[in-house]
Coordinates of N, CA and C in Angstrom, one line a residue:
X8 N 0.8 -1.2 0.0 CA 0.0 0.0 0.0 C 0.9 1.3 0.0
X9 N 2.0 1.2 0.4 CA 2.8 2.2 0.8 C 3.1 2.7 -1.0
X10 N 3.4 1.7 -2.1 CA 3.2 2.2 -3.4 C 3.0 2.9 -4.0
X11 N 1.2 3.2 -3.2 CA 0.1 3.7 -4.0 C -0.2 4.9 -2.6
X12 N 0.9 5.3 -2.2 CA 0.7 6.5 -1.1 C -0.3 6.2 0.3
X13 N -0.6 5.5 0.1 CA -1.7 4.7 1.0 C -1.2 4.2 2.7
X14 N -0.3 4.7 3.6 CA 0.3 4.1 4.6 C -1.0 4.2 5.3
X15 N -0.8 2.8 6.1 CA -1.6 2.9 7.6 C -3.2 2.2 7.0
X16 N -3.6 2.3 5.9 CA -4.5 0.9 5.4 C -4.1 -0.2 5.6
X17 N -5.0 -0.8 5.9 CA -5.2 -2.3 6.5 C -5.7 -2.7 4.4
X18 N -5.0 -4.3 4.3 CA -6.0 -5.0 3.1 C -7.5 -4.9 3.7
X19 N -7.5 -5.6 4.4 CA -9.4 -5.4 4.9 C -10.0 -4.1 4.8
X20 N -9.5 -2.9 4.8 CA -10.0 -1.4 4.5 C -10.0 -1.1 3.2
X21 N -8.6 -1.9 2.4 CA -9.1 -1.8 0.7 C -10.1 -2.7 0.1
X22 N -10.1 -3.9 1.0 CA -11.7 -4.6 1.0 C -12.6 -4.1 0.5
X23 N -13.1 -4.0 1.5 CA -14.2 -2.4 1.9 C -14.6 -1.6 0.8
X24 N -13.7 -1.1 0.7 CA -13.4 0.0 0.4 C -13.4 -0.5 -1.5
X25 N -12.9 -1.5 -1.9 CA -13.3 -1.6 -3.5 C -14.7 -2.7 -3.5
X26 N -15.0 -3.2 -2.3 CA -16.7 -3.7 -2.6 C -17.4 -2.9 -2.4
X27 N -17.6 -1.3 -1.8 CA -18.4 -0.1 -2.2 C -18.5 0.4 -3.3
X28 N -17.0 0.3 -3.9 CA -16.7 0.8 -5.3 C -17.4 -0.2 -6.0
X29 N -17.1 -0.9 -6.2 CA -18.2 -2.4 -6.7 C -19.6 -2.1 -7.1
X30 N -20.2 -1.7 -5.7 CA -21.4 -1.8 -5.8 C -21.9 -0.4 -6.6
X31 N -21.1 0.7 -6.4 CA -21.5 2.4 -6.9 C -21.5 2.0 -8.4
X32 N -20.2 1.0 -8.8 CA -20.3 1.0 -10.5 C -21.3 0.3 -10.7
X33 N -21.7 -0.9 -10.2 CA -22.8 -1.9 -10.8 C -24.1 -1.2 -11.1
X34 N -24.4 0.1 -9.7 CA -25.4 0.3 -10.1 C -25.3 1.8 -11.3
X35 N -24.3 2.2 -11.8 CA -24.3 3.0 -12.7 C -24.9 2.6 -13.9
X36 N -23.7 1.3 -14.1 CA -23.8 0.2 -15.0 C -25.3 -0.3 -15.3
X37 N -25.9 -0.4 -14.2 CA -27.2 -1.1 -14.7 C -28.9 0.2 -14.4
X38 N -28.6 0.8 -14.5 CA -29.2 1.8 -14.1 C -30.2 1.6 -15.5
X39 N -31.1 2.2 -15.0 CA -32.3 2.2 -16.3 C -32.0 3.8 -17.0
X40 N -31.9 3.6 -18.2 CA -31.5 4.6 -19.2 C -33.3 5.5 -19.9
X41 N -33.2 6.0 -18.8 CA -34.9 6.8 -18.9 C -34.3 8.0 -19.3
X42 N -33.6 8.7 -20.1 CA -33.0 9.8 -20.2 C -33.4 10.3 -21.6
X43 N -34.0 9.2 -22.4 CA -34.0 9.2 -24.0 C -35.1 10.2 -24.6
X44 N -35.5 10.1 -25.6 CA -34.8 9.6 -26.3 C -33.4 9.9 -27.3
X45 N -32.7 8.7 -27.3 CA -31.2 9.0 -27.5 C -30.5 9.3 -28.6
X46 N -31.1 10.4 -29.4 CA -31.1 10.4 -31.1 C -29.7 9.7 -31.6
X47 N -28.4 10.1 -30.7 CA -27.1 10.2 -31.4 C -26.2 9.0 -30.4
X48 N -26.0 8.2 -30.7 CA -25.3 7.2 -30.0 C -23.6 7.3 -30.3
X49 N -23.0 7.4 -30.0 CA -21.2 6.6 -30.1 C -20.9 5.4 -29.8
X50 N -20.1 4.6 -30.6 CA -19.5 3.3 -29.8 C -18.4 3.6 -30.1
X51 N -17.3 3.0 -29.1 CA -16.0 2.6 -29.6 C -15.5 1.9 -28.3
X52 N -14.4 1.3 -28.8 CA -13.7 0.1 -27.9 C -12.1 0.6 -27.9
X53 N -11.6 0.2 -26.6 CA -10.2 0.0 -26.5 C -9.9 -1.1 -26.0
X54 N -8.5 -1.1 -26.4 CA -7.9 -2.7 -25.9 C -6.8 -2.1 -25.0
X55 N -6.9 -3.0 -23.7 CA -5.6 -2.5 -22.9 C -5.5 -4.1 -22.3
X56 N -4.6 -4.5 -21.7 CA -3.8 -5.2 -21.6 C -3.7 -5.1 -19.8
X57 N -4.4 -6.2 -19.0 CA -5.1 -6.1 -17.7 C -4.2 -7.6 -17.2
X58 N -4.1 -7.7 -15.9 CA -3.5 -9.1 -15.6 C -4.9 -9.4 -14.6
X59 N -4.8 -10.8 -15.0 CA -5.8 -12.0 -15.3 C -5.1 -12.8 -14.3
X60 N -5.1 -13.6 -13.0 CA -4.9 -14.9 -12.6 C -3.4 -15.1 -12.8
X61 N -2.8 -14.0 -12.4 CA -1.2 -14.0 -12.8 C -0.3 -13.6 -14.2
X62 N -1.6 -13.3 -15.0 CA -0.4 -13.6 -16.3 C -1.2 -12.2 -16.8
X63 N -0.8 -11.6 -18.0 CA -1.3 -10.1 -18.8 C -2.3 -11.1 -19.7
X64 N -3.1 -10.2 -20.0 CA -4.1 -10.6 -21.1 C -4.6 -9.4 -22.0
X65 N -4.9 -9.2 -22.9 CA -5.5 -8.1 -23.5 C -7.1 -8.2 -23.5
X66 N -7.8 -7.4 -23.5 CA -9.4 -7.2 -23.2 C -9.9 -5.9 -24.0
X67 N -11.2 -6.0 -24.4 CA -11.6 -4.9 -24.9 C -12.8 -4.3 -24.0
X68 N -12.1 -2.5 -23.8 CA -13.0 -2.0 -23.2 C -14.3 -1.2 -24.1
X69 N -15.5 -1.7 -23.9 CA -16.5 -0.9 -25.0 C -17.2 0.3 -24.5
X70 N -17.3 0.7 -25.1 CA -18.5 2.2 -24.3 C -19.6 3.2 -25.5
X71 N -20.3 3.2 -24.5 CA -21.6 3.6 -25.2 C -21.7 5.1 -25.3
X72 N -22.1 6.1 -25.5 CA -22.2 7.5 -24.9 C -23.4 8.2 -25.8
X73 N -24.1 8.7 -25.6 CA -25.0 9.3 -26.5 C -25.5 10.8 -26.2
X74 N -26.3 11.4 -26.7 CA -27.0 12.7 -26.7 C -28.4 12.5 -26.1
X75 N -29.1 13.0 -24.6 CA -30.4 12.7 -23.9 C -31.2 13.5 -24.5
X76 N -32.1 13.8 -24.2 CA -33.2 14.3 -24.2 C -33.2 15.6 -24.2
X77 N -32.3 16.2 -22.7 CA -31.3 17.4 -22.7 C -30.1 17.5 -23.4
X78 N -30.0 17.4 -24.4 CA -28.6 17.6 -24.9 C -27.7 17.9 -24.3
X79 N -27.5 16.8 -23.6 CA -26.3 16.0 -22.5 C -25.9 15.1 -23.1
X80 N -24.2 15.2 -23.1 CA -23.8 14.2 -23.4 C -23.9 13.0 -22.2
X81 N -24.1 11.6 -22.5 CA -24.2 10.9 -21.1 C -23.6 9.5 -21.6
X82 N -22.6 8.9 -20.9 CA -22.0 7.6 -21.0 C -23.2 6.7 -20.6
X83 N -23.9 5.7 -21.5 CA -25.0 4.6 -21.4 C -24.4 3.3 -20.6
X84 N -23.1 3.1 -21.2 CA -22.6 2.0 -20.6 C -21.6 1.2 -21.2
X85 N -20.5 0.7 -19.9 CA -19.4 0.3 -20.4 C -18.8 -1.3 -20.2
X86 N -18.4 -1.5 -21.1 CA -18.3 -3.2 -20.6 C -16.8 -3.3 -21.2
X87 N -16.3 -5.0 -20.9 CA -15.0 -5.4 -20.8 C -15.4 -6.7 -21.5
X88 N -14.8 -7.2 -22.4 CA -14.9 -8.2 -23.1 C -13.8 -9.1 -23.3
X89 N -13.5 -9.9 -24.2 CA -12.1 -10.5 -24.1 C -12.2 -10.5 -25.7
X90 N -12.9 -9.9 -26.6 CA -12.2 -9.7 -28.1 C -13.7 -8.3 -28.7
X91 N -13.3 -8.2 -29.3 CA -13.8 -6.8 -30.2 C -15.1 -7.5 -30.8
X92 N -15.0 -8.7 -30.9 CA -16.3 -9.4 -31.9 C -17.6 -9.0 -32.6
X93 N -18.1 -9.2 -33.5 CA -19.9 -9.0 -33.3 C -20.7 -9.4 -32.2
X94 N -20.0 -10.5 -31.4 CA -21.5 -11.1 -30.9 C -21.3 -10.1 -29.5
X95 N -20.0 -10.0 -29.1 CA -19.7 -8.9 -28.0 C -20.2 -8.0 -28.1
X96 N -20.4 -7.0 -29.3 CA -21.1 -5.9 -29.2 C -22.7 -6.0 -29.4
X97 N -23.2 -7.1 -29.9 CA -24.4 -7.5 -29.7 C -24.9 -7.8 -28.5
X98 N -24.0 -8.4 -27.3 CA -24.8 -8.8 -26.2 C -24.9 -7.0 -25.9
X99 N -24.1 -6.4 -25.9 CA -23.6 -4.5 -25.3 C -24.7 -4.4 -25.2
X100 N -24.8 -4.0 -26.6 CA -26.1 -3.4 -27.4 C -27.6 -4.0 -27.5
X101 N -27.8 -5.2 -27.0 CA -28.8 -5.4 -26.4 C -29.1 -5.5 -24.8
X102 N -28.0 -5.0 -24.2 CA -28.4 -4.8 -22.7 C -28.5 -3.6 -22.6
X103 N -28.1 -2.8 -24.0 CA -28.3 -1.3 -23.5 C -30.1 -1.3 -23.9
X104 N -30.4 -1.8 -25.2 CA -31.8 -1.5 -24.9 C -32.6 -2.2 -24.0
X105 N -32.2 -3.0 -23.7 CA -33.2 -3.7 -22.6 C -33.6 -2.9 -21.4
X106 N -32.5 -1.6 -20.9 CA -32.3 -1.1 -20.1 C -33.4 0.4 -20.3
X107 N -33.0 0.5 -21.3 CA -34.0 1.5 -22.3 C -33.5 2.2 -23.3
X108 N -32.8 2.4 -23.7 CA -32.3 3.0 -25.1 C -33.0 3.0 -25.8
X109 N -33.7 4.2 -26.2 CA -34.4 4.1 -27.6 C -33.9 5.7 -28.1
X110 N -34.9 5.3 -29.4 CA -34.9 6.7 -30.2 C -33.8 6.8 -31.0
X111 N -32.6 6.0 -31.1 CA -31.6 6.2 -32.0 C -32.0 6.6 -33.4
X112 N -32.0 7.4 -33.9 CA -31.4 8.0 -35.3 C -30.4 8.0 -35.9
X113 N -28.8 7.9 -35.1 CA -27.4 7.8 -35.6 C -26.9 7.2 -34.9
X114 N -25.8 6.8 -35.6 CA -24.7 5.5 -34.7 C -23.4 6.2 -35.6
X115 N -22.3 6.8 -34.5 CA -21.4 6.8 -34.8 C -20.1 5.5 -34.1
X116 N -19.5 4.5 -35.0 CA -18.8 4.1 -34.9 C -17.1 3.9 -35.9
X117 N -16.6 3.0 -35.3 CA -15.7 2.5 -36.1 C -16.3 1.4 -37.3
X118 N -15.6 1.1 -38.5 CA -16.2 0.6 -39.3 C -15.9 -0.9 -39.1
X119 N -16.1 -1.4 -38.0 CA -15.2 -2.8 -37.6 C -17.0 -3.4 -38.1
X120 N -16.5 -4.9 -39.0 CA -18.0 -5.5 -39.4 C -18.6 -5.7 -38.7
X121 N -18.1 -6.9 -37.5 CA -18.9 -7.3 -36.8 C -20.0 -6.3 -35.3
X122 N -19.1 -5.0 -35.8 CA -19.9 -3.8 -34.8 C -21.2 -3.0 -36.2
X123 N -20.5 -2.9 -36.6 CA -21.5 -2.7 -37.9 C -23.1 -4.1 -38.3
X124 N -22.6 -4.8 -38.4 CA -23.5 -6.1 -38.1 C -24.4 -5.7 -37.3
X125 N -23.9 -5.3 -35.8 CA -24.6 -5.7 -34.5 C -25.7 -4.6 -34.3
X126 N -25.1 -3.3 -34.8 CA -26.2 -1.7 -34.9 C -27.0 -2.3 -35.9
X127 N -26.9 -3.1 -37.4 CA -27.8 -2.9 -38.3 C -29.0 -4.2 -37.3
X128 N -28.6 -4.9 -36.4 CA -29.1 -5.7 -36.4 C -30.6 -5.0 -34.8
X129 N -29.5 -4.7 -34.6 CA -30.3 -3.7 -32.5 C -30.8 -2.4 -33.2
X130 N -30.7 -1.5 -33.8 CA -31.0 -0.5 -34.0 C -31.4 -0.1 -36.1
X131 N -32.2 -1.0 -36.6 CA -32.4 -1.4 -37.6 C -33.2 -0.3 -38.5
X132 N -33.4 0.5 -37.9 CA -33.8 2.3 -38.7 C -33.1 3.4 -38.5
X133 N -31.6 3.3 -37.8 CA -30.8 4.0 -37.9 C -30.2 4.6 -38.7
X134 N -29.7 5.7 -38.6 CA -28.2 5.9 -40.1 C -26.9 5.6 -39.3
X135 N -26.2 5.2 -39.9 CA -24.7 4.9 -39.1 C -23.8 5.7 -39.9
X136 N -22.8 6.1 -39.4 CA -21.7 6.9 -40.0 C -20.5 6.5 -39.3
X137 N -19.1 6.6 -40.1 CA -18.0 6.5 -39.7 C -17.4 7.5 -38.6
X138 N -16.9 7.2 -37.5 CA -16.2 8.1 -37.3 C -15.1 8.9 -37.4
X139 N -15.1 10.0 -37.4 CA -14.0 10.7 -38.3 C -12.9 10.7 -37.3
X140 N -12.3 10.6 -36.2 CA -10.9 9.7 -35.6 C -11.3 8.6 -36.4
X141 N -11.5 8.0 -36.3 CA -11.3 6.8 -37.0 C -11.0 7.1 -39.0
X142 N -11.3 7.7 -39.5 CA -11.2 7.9 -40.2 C -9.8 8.6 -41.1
X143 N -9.7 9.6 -39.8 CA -8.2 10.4 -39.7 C -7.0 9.3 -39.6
X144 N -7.5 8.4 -38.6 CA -6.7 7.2 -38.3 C -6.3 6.8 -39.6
X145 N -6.9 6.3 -40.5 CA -6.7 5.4 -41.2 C -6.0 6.5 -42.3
X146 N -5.6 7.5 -42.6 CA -5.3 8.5 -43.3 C -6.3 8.9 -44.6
X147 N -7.6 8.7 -44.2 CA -8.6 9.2 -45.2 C -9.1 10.0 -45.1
X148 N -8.5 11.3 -44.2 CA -8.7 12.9 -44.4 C -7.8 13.6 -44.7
X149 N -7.6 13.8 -45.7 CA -6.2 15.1 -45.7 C -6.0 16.4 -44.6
X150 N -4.8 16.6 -44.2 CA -4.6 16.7 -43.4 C -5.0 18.4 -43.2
X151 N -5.4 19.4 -44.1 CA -5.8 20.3 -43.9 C -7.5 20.7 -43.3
X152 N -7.8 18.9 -44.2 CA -8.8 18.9 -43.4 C -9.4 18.2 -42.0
X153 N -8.2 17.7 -41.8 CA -8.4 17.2 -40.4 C -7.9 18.7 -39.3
X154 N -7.7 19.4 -40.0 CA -7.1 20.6 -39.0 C -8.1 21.5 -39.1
X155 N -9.2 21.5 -39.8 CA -10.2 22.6 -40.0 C -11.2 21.6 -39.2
X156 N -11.1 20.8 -39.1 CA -11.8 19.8 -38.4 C -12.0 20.3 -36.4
X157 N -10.6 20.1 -36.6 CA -10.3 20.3 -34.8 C -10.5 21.7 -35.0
X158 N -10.5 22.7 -35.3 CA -10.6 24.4 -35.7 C -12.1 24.2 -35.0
X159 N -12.9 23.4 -36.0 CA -14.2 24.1 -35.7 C -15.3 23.0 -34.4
X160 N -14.1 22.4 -34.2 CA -14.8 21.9 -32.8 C -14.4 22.5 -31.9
X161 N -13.4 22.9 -31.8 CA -13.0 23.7 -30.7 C -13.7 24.6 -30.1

């Protein structure tokens, strides 16, 4: 503990202390999404690299974020997977509407198929569009226009 600046905690206090945290995420996590309807959805995933039972593993973290009712931006919901897959983003995406998510109009993602698959398949009157990090990523904006880009978001 002494590591992490922490002297004079007991383990049984970081116990505690991450089964509160436990419980404050679960119920973020599962909270009913009555905020909608959610015209503008985001997805996207990262991969980071978490140790598992002793050894490193890579995992994908997913997240949801959309536009409410008040045009608030609001994180819907985030999950941890062990590959990027379709069906992974399929279970997401149907625990997000189960929850309530409606109203989608747009789906901004990455152009990965099997996430593409899973919106045409959960959210089947949508329009989807690429997103443009992603896009920039891949070098399919010239770069003047990725700079008038950030200009007029700012």
């Amino acid at each position: 503990m002494q590591a992490l600046g922490c002297e004079g905690i007991s383990k049984s206090q970081v116990s505690r202390i991450c089964a509160k945290l436990d419980r404050v995420v679960a119920s973020f996590l599962g909270r009913p999404l009555d905020g909608g309807p959610y015209r503008y959805l985001w997805l996207d995933a990262l991969t980071q690299k978490v140790r598992e039972d002793g050894r490193i593993a890579q995992v994908s973290v997913v997240v949801a974020t959309a536009v409410n009712a008040e045009d608030q931006r609001e994180v819907l919901g985030i999950d941890v997977g062990t590959s990027e897959d379709g069906a992974c983003w399929l279970a997401f995406l149907r625990g997000l509407v189960a929850r309530g998510l409606s109203g989608v109009e747009l789906v901004t993602s990455d152009a990965h198929e099997g996430l593409k698959d899973a919106i045409a398949t959960v959210f089947s009157g949508a329009s989807w569009q690429r997103s443009s990090v992603q896009i920039r990523a891949g070098g399919k904006v010239p770069p003047v226009t990725a700079r008038r880009e950030r200009t007029l978001a700012a």
